[in-house]
Short mmCIF file of C-alpha atoms and ligand atoms in Angstrom, two decimals:
data_model
loop_
_atom_site.label_atom_id
_atom_site.label_comp_id
_atom_site.label_asym_id
_atom_site.label_seq_id
_atom_site.Cartn_x
_atom_site.Cartn_y
_atom_site.Cartn_z
CA UNK R 1 279.59 40.12 92.95
CA UNK R 2 276.85 42.54 94.04
CA UNK R 3 275.16 45.14 91.83
CA UNK R 4 276.97 47.83 93.81
CA UNK R 5 280.33 46.17 93.14
CA UNK R 6 279.46 46.11 89.44
CA UNK R 7 278.53 49.76 89.50
CA UNK R 8 281.77 50.74 91.26
CA UNK R 9 283.82 48.77 88.76
CA UNK R 10 282.07 50.41 85.82
CA UNK R 11 282.70 53.84 87.37
CA UNK R 12 286.32 52.86 87.84
CA UNK R 13 286.66 51.84 84.20
CA UNK R 14 284.89 55.03 83.07
CA UNK R 15 287.36 57.10 85.11
CA UNK R 16 290.18 55.47 83.13
CA UNK R 17 288.55 55.65 79.70
CA UNK R 18 287.79 59.34 80.23
CA UNK R 19 291.26 60.27 81.46
CA UNK R 20 294.34 60.41 79.28
CA UNK R 21 296.55 60.60 82.40
CA UNK R 22 297.50 57.95 84.95
CA UNK R 23 295.19 58.12 87.97
CA UNK R 24 296.54 57.80 91.49
CA UNK R 25 295.04 55.42 94.02
CA UNK R 26 294.30 58.43 96.20
CA UNK R 27 292.36 60.18 93.44
CA UNK R 28 290.38 57.03 92.68
CA UNK R 29 289.52 56.50 96.32
CA UNK R 30 288.38 60.14 96.52
CA UNK R 31 286.30 59.92 93.29
CA UNK R 32 284.61 56.67 94.35
CA UNK R 33 284.35 57.37 98.07
CA UNK R 34 286.23 54.15 98.90
CA UNK R 35 289.36 53.25 100.86
CA UNK R 36 292.53 52.64 98.84
CA UNK R 37 292.36 48.98 99.83
CA UNK R 38 288.83 48.76 98.40
CA UNK R 39 290.00 50.43 95.16
CA UNK R 40 292.82 47.89 94.91
CA UNK R 41 290.33 45.03 95.47
CA UNK R 42 288.14 46.31 92.62
CA UNK R 43 291.16 46.67 90.34
CA UNK R 44 292.03 43.03 91.05
CA UNK R 45 288.44 41.97 90.21
CA UNK R 46 288.61 43.91 86.95
CA UNK R 47 291.89 42.15 86.13
CA UNK R 48 290.07 38.84 86.56
CA UNK R 49 287.57 40.07 83.92
CA UNK R 50 290.36 40.75 81.43
CA UNK R 51 291.44 44.32 82.20
CA UNK R 52 295.16 45.07 82.39
CA UNK R 53 296.42 47.92 84.56
CA UNK R 54 299.91 49.16 84.97
CA UNK R 55 300.66 50.46 88.43
CA UNK R 56 303.53 52.75 89.30
CA UNK R 57 304.12 53.93 92.84
CA UNK R 58 304.70 57.53 91.81
CA UNK R 59 302.05 58.24 89.16
CA UNK R 60 299.27 55.76 89.86
CA UNK R 61 297.39 53.39 87.59
CA UNK R 62 297.11 53.32 83.80
CA UNK R 63 294.58 51.16 81.95
CA UNK R 64 296.61 49.30 79.30
CA UNK R 65 294.13 46.81 77.88
CA UNK R 66 290.52 45.82 78.29
CA UNK R 67 288.18 43.06 77.07
CA UNK R 68 285.70 43.99 74.32
CA UNK R 69 282.70 43.13 76.49
CA UNK R 70 279.37 44.98 76.27
CA UNK R 71 279.99 46.72 79.60
CA UNK R 72 278.45 50.14 80.23
CA UNK R 73 281.81 51.80 80.85
CA UNK R 74 283.12 50.53 77.48
CA UNK R 75 279.96 51.27 75.45
CA UNK R 76 279.19 54.70 76.90
CA UNK R 77 282.20 56.56 75.48
CA UNK R 78 280.82 55.68 72.01
CA UNK R 79 277.22 56.79 72.65
CA UNK R 80 275.99 60.11 71.33
CA UNK R 81 275.19 62.70 74.01
CA UNK R 82 271.87 62.07 75.74
CA UNK R 83 268.81 63.27 73.81
CA UNK R 84 265.12 62.43 73.69
CA UNK R 85 264.59 58.85 72.53
CA UNK R 86 268.23 57.90 73.11
CA UNK R 87 268.90 54.30 74.02
CA UNK R 88 271.53 52.79 76.28
CA UNK R 89 271.97 55.45 78.92
CA UNK R 90 271.43 52.65 81.40
CA UNK R 91 273.31 49.49 80.39
CA UNK R 92 273.31 46.46 82.70
CA UNK R 93 276.03 43.92 82.00
CA UNK R 94 276.68 40.54 83.63
CA UNK R 95 279.26 37.93 82.66
CA UNK R 96 276.46 35.37 82.36
CA UNK R 97 272.67 35.49 82.15
CA UNK R 98 270.03 32.94 81.29
CA UNK R 99 268.65 35.29 78.62
CA UNK R 100 268.86 39.07 78.28
CA UNK R 101 265.20 39.08 77.19
CA UNK R 102 264.18 37.32 80.41
CA UNK R 103 266.10 39.88 82.51
CA UNK R 104 264.76 42.83 80.49
CA UNK R 105 261.15 41.63 80.89
CA UNK R 106 261.69 41.29 84.62
CA UNK R 107 263.21 44.77 84.79
CA UNK R 108 260.33 46.16 82.73
CA UNK R 109 257.84 44.83 85.29
CA UNK R 110 259.94 46.47 88.04
CA UNK R 111 259.63 49.86 86.34
CA UNK R 112 263.04 50.31 84.66
CA UNK R 113 263.00 53.21 82.19
CA UNK R 114 262.65 53.27 78.42
CA UNK R 115 265.96 52.70 76.67
CA UNK R 116 267.49 50.40 79.32
CA UNK R 117 269.80 47.89 77.64
CA UNK R 118 270.59 44.50 79.17
CA UNK R 119 273.80 42.83 77.98
CA UNK R 120 275.93 39.85 78.96
CA UNK R 121 278.98 37.80 78.04
CA UNK R 122 277.28 34.42 77.72
CA UNK R 123 273.62 33.31 77.70
CA UNK R 124 272.86 29.93 79.22
CA UNK R 125 269.23 29.83 78.02
CA UNK R 126 269.19 32.16 75.00
CA UNK R 127 265.78 32.27 73.29
CA UNK R 128 265.10 32.27 69.59
CA UNK R 129 261.82 32.73 67.76
CA UNK R 130 259.23 29.98 67.80
CA UNK R 131 260.51 28.54 71.08
CA UNK R 132 263.88 27.64 69.61
CA UNK R 133 267.03 27.84 71.71
CA UNK R 134 269.62 30.44 70.71
CA UNK R 135 273.22 29.35 71.16
CA UNK R 136 275.06 32.23 72.85
CA UNK R 137 278.75 31.55 73.52
CA UNK R 138 281.42 34.00 74.68
CA UNK R 139 282.39 36.48 71.97
CA UNK R 140 278.84 37.08 70.67
CA UNK R 141 276.67 40.14 71.14
CA UNK R 142 273.64 39.28 73.24
CA UNK R 143 271.50 42.22 74.28
CA UNK R 144 267.93 43.38 74.83
CA UNK R 145 266.49 46.89 74.68
CA UNK R 146 263.50 47.93 76.76
CA UNK R 147 261.13 50.18 74.82
CA UNK R 148 258.15 51.74 76.58
CA UNK R 149 255.13 52.64 74.40
CA UNK R 150 257.25 52.44 71.25
CA UNK R 151 254.37 52.55 68.75
CA UNK R 152 250.76 51.50 68.16
CA UNK R 153 250.00 47.78 68.32
CA UNK R 154 249.11 47.90 64.61
CA UNK R 155 252.79 48.77 63.99
CA UNK R 156 254.21 45.89 66.04
CA UNK R 157 255.82 44.32 62.95
CA UNK R 158 257.57 47.62 62.18
CA UNK R 159 259.60 47.31 65.39
CA UNK R 160 261.67 44.41 64.15
CA UNK R 161 261.72 45.45 60.49
CA UNK R 162 263.22 48.80 61.49
CA UNK R 163 265.61 47.12 63.91
CA UNK R 164 266.87 44.80 61.15
CA UNK R 165 267.75 47.80 58.98
CA UNK R 166 269.42 49.51 61.95
CA UNK R 167 271.63 46.46 62.56
CA UNK R 168 272.38 46.14 58.83
CA UNK R 169 273.40 49.83 58.67
CA UNK R 170 275.59 49.64 61.80
CA UNK R 171 277.34 46.47 60.62
CA UNK R 172 278.09 48.15 57.28
CA UNK R 173 279.84 50.99 59.17
CA UNK R 174 282.12 48.31 60.62
CA UNK R 175 282.88 46.90 57.17
CA UNK R 176 280.51 43.91 57.53
CA UNK R 177 278.18 43.90 54.56
CA UNK R 178 275.02 41.94 55.28
CA UNK R 179 271.58 41.43 53.73
CA UNK R 180 268.21 41.10 55.42
CA UNK R 181 266.12 37.96 55.11
CA UNK R 182 262.44 38.78 55.57
CA UNK R 183 261.25 39.58 58.12
CA UNK R 184 264.28 40.33 60.27
CA UNK R 185 267.18 37.90 60.03
CA UNK R 186 270.54 39.31 59.06
CA UNK R 187 272.60 37.22 56.66
CA UNK R 188 276.31 37.31 55.92
CA UNK R 189 277.36 35.44 52.78
CA UNK R 190 273.86 33.91 52.74
CA UNK R 191 274.16 32.50 56.27
CA UNK R 192 272.43 33.68 59.42
CA UNK R 193 274.50 36.11 61.44
CA UNK R 194 271.90 37.80 63.60
CA UNK R 195 268.40 37.14 64.89
CA UNK R 196 265.87 39.43 66.56
CA UNK R 197 263.25 38.38 69.08
CA UNK R 198 260.63 40.96 70.09
CA UNK R 199 258.46 40.25 73.11
CA UNK R 200 255.73 42.64 74.15
CA UNK R 201 253.17 43.42 76.76
CA UNK R 202 250.12 44.95 75.20
CA UNK R 203 247.30 47.01 76.68
CA UNK R 204 244.33 47.40 74.33
CA UNK R 205 245.54 48.93 71.10
CA UNK R 206 248.84 50.05 72.59
CA UNK R 207 252.12 48.37 73.38
CA UNK R 208 252.82 48.85 77.07
CA UNK R 209 256.41 47.81 76.51
CA UNK R 210 258.45 45.83 74.05
CA UNK R 211 261.70 44.02 74.70
CA UNK R 212 263.78 43.85 71.57
CA UNK R 213 266.35 41.07 71.87
CA UNK R 214 269.19 41.03 69.37
CA UNK R 215 271.78 38.30 69.00
CA UNK R 216 274.82 38.70 66.73
CA UNK R 217 277.34 35.93 66.13
CA UNK R 218 280.34 38.22 66.36
CA UNK R 219 283.76 37.24 67.72
CA UNK R 220 283.65 33.47 67.93
CA UNK R 221 284.10 30.81 65.29
CA UNK R 222 281.41 28.86 63.40
CA UNK R 223 282.68 25.65 65.02
CA UNK R 224 281.28 26.94 68.34
CA UNK R 225 277.76 26.70 66.89
CA UNK R 226 275.76 23.45 67.18
CA UNK R 227 276.16 20.83 64.46
CA UNK R 228 272.69 21.48 62.97
CA UNK R 229 273.65 25.13 62.29
CA UNK R 230 276.92 24.33 60.52
CA UNK R 231 276.66 25.64 56.97
CA UNK R 232 273.48 27.61 57.82
CA UNK R 233 274.83 30.17 60.29
CA UNK R 234 278.04 32.15 60.37
CA UNK R 235 279.99 34.52 62.59
CA UNK R 236 281.78 37.79 61.84
CA UNK R 237 285.10 36.28 62.89
CA UNK R 238 284.73 33.19 60.68
CA UNK R 239 283.40 35.07 57.65
CA UNK R 240 285.81 38.02 57.67
CA UNK R 241 288.76 36.64 59.62
CA UNK R 242 288.64 39.70 61.88
CA UNK R 243 286.84 40.48 65.15
CA UNK R 244 284.71 43.62 65.54
CA UNK R 245 285.04 45.95 68.54
CA UNK R 246 281.76 45.00 70.17
CA UNK R 247 281.23 48.00 72.49
CA UNK R 248 281.44 50.42 69.57
CA UNK R 249 279.23 48.26 67.35
CA UNK R 250 276.59 48.13 70.10
CA UNK R 251 276.69 51.94 70.47
CA UNK R 252 276.27 52.30 66.69
CA UNK R 253 273.33 49.88 66.63
CA UNK R 254 271.62 51.74 69.48
CA UNK R 255 272.09 55.05 67.66
CA UNK R 256 270.66 53.63 64.40
CA UNK R 257 267.67 52.10 66.19
CA UNK R 258 266.98 55.35 68.06
CA UNK R 259 267.17 57.30 64.78
CA UNK R 260 264.75 54.96 63.00
CA UNK R 261 262.34 54.79 65.96
CA UNK R 262 262.04 58.57 65.86
CA UNK R 263 259.89 57.90 62.77
CA UNK R 264 257.18 56.56 65.11
CA UNK R 265 257.04 59.91 66.96
CA UNK R 266 256.59 61.63 63.61
CA UNK R 267 253.63 59.39 62.77
CA UNK R 268 255.67 57.28 60.35
CA UNK R 269 257.04 53.76 60.31
CA UNK R 270 258.26 51.04 57.95
CA UNK R 271 256.77 52.71 54.86
CA UNK R 272 259.29 55.56 55.24
CA UNK R 273 262.32 53.29 54.97
CA UNK R 274 260.82 50.57 52.76
CA UNK R 275 262.99 51.42 49.72
CA UNK R 276 266.22 51.22 51.70
CA UNK R 277 265.03 48.08 53.47
CA UNK R 278 264.14 46.43 50.12
CA UNK R 279 267.55 47.35 48.70
CA UNK R 280 269.14 45.50 51.64
CA UNK R 281 266.75 42.55 51.44
CA UNK R 282 267.95 39.19 50.10
CA UNK R 283 264.50 37.60 50.00
CA UNK R 284 262.82 39.28 47.03
CA UNK R 285 263.10 37.15 43.92
CA UNK R 286 263.95 34.04 45.93
CA UNK R 287 261.91 30.94 46.40
CA UNK R 288 260.63 30.81 49.93
CA UNK R 289 258.67 28.61 52.25
CA UNK R 290 256.88 30.53 54.93
CA UNK R 291 255.26 29.07 57.97
CA UNK R 292 251.83 30.62 58.35
CA UNK R 293 250.16 29.14 61.40
CA UNK R 294 250.47 25.37 60.91
CA UNK R 295 250.69 25.68 57.16
CA UNK R 296 253.79 26.04 55.01
CA UNK R 297 253.23 28.31 52.04
CA UNK R 298 255.73 27.89 49.19
CA UNK R 299 256.33 30.23 46.27
CA UNK R 300 258.46 33.12 45.06
CA UNK R 301 258.86 36.24 47.19
CA UNK R 302 257.97 39.18 44.95
CA UNK R 303 257.60 42.20 47.25
CA UNK R 304 257.20 43.54 50.75
CA UNK R 305 254.44 46.14 51.14
CA UNK R 306 254.32 49.32 53.24
CA UNK R 307 253.17 47.33 56.27
CA UNK R 308 255.95 44.78 56.01
CA UNK R 309 253.75 42.02 54.55
CA UNK R 310 255.52 39.61 52.23
CA UNK R 311 253.88 39.26 48.83
CA UNK R 312 254.33 35.80 47.31
CA UNK R 313 253.60 34.36 43.89
CA UNK R 314 252.44 30.79 44.48
CA UNK R 315 253.09 27.91 42.11
CA UNK R 316 249.45 27.94 40.91
CA UNK R 317 249.90 31.55 39.77
CA UNK R 318 247.91 33.12 42.63
CA UNK R 319 249.30 35.81 44.89
CA UNK R 320 249.48 35.43 48.62
CA UNK R 321 250.18 38.14 51.19
CA UNK R 322 251.81 37.01 54.42
CA UNK R 323 251.19 39.36 57.28
CA UNK R 324 254.44 39.75 59.15
CA UNK R 325 252.56 39.98 62.43
CA UNK R 326 251.60 36.32 62.13
CA UNK R 327 255.21 35.31 61.93
CA UNK R 328 256.90 37.78 64.18
CA UNK R 329 254.57 37.85 67.09
CA UNK R 330 252.96 34.55 67.76
CA UNK R 331 250.98 34.12 70.95
CA UNK R 332 253.96 32.66 72.78
CA UNK R 333 256.05 35.75 72.00
CA UNK R 334 253.57 37.99 73.82
CA UNK R 335 253.90 38.15 77.54
CA UNK R 336 250.49 37.78 79.14
C1 BTN B 401 265.80 34.25 66.19
O1 BTN B 401 265.31 33.14 66.44
O2 BTN B 401 266.21 34.53 65.08
C2 BTN B 401 265.86 35.29 67.27
C3 BTN B 401 267.11 35.17 68.10
C4 BTN B 401 267.23 36.24 69.17
C5 BTN B 401 268.41 36.02 70.07
C6 BTN B 401 268.62 37.17 71.02
S1 BTN B 401 270.16 37.06 71.88
C7 BTN B 401 269.69 38.35 72.93
C8 BTN B 401 268.22 38.15 73.25
N1 BTN B 401 268.07 37.25 74.37
C9 BTN B 401 267.51 36.09 74.03
O3 BTN B 401 267.29 35.14 74.81
N2 BTN B 401 267.21 36.11 72.73
C10 BTN B 401 267.59 37.35 72.09
#
């Protein structure tokens, strides 16, 4: 399927989601500038993707059912009207990608605008932090957001700390109550539900662009995760017994991220939301082992400061501050 085909299909779906009435083949062919045979061909392709249309010779087509994929035409009706800093006004979906971060980085180098969101149904080479693979089956939410000049390089850690709160807030709106594990994992019932991978290109003291990749184990079951994650990771469907409507959840996450990132324009950052972030954090008071370079530092997590550093009380009674930058953005996470 070509990019143009994809675009036509998304416009077709948007025409249906925006209209309460049946739409005739003639009207669709007029709106899209296509022959009626071409419209019919696109309707058939959408049916193969899980859309159900009802066709009646007199009134036209009605959209009866659709898949809950992160397609632009399904997400857009839930986005707030365009405003400065808004995210997701260009959403690029594909049934399968190697990794949405890989695509977003490529698009960034080709000049795609700030706020572009890359989504897909399945990732075949999903990337986790520290060079780990990220299992990305059908039913999950796999997406990356392109952010141009989001903040100063000194605030790089803030990007993911703020994003973790945005995801936590949006999930709560959907009845999924999660906690944050420092620095930016999202836990449901103590198990990992969501991970965030930020990759950046820097220029001096500024961030040229950042790609914020977010993966949420949504509408599939824990058994679809690899054996080594059983008992450590969970999914919304397994933990709550109910699926979420992914297009709406994505729109809500994008709105929360955009709202929190406005803090950067006002000269603020993590410090402004630290109290709320700490209230949502599951790490403080727990015993933790943190990888700092090649070393593992063990102790009790006692606080997170205004810059997102984790403050630990070590077993010998000394205090140790772990700079989030060391953990979030290792050399291999930065695109040269
Ligand atoms: C982690 O290790 O916790 C980070 C996982 C990040 C996974 C997401 S899924 C969407 C985006 N594309 C990727 O290849 N990775 C991120």
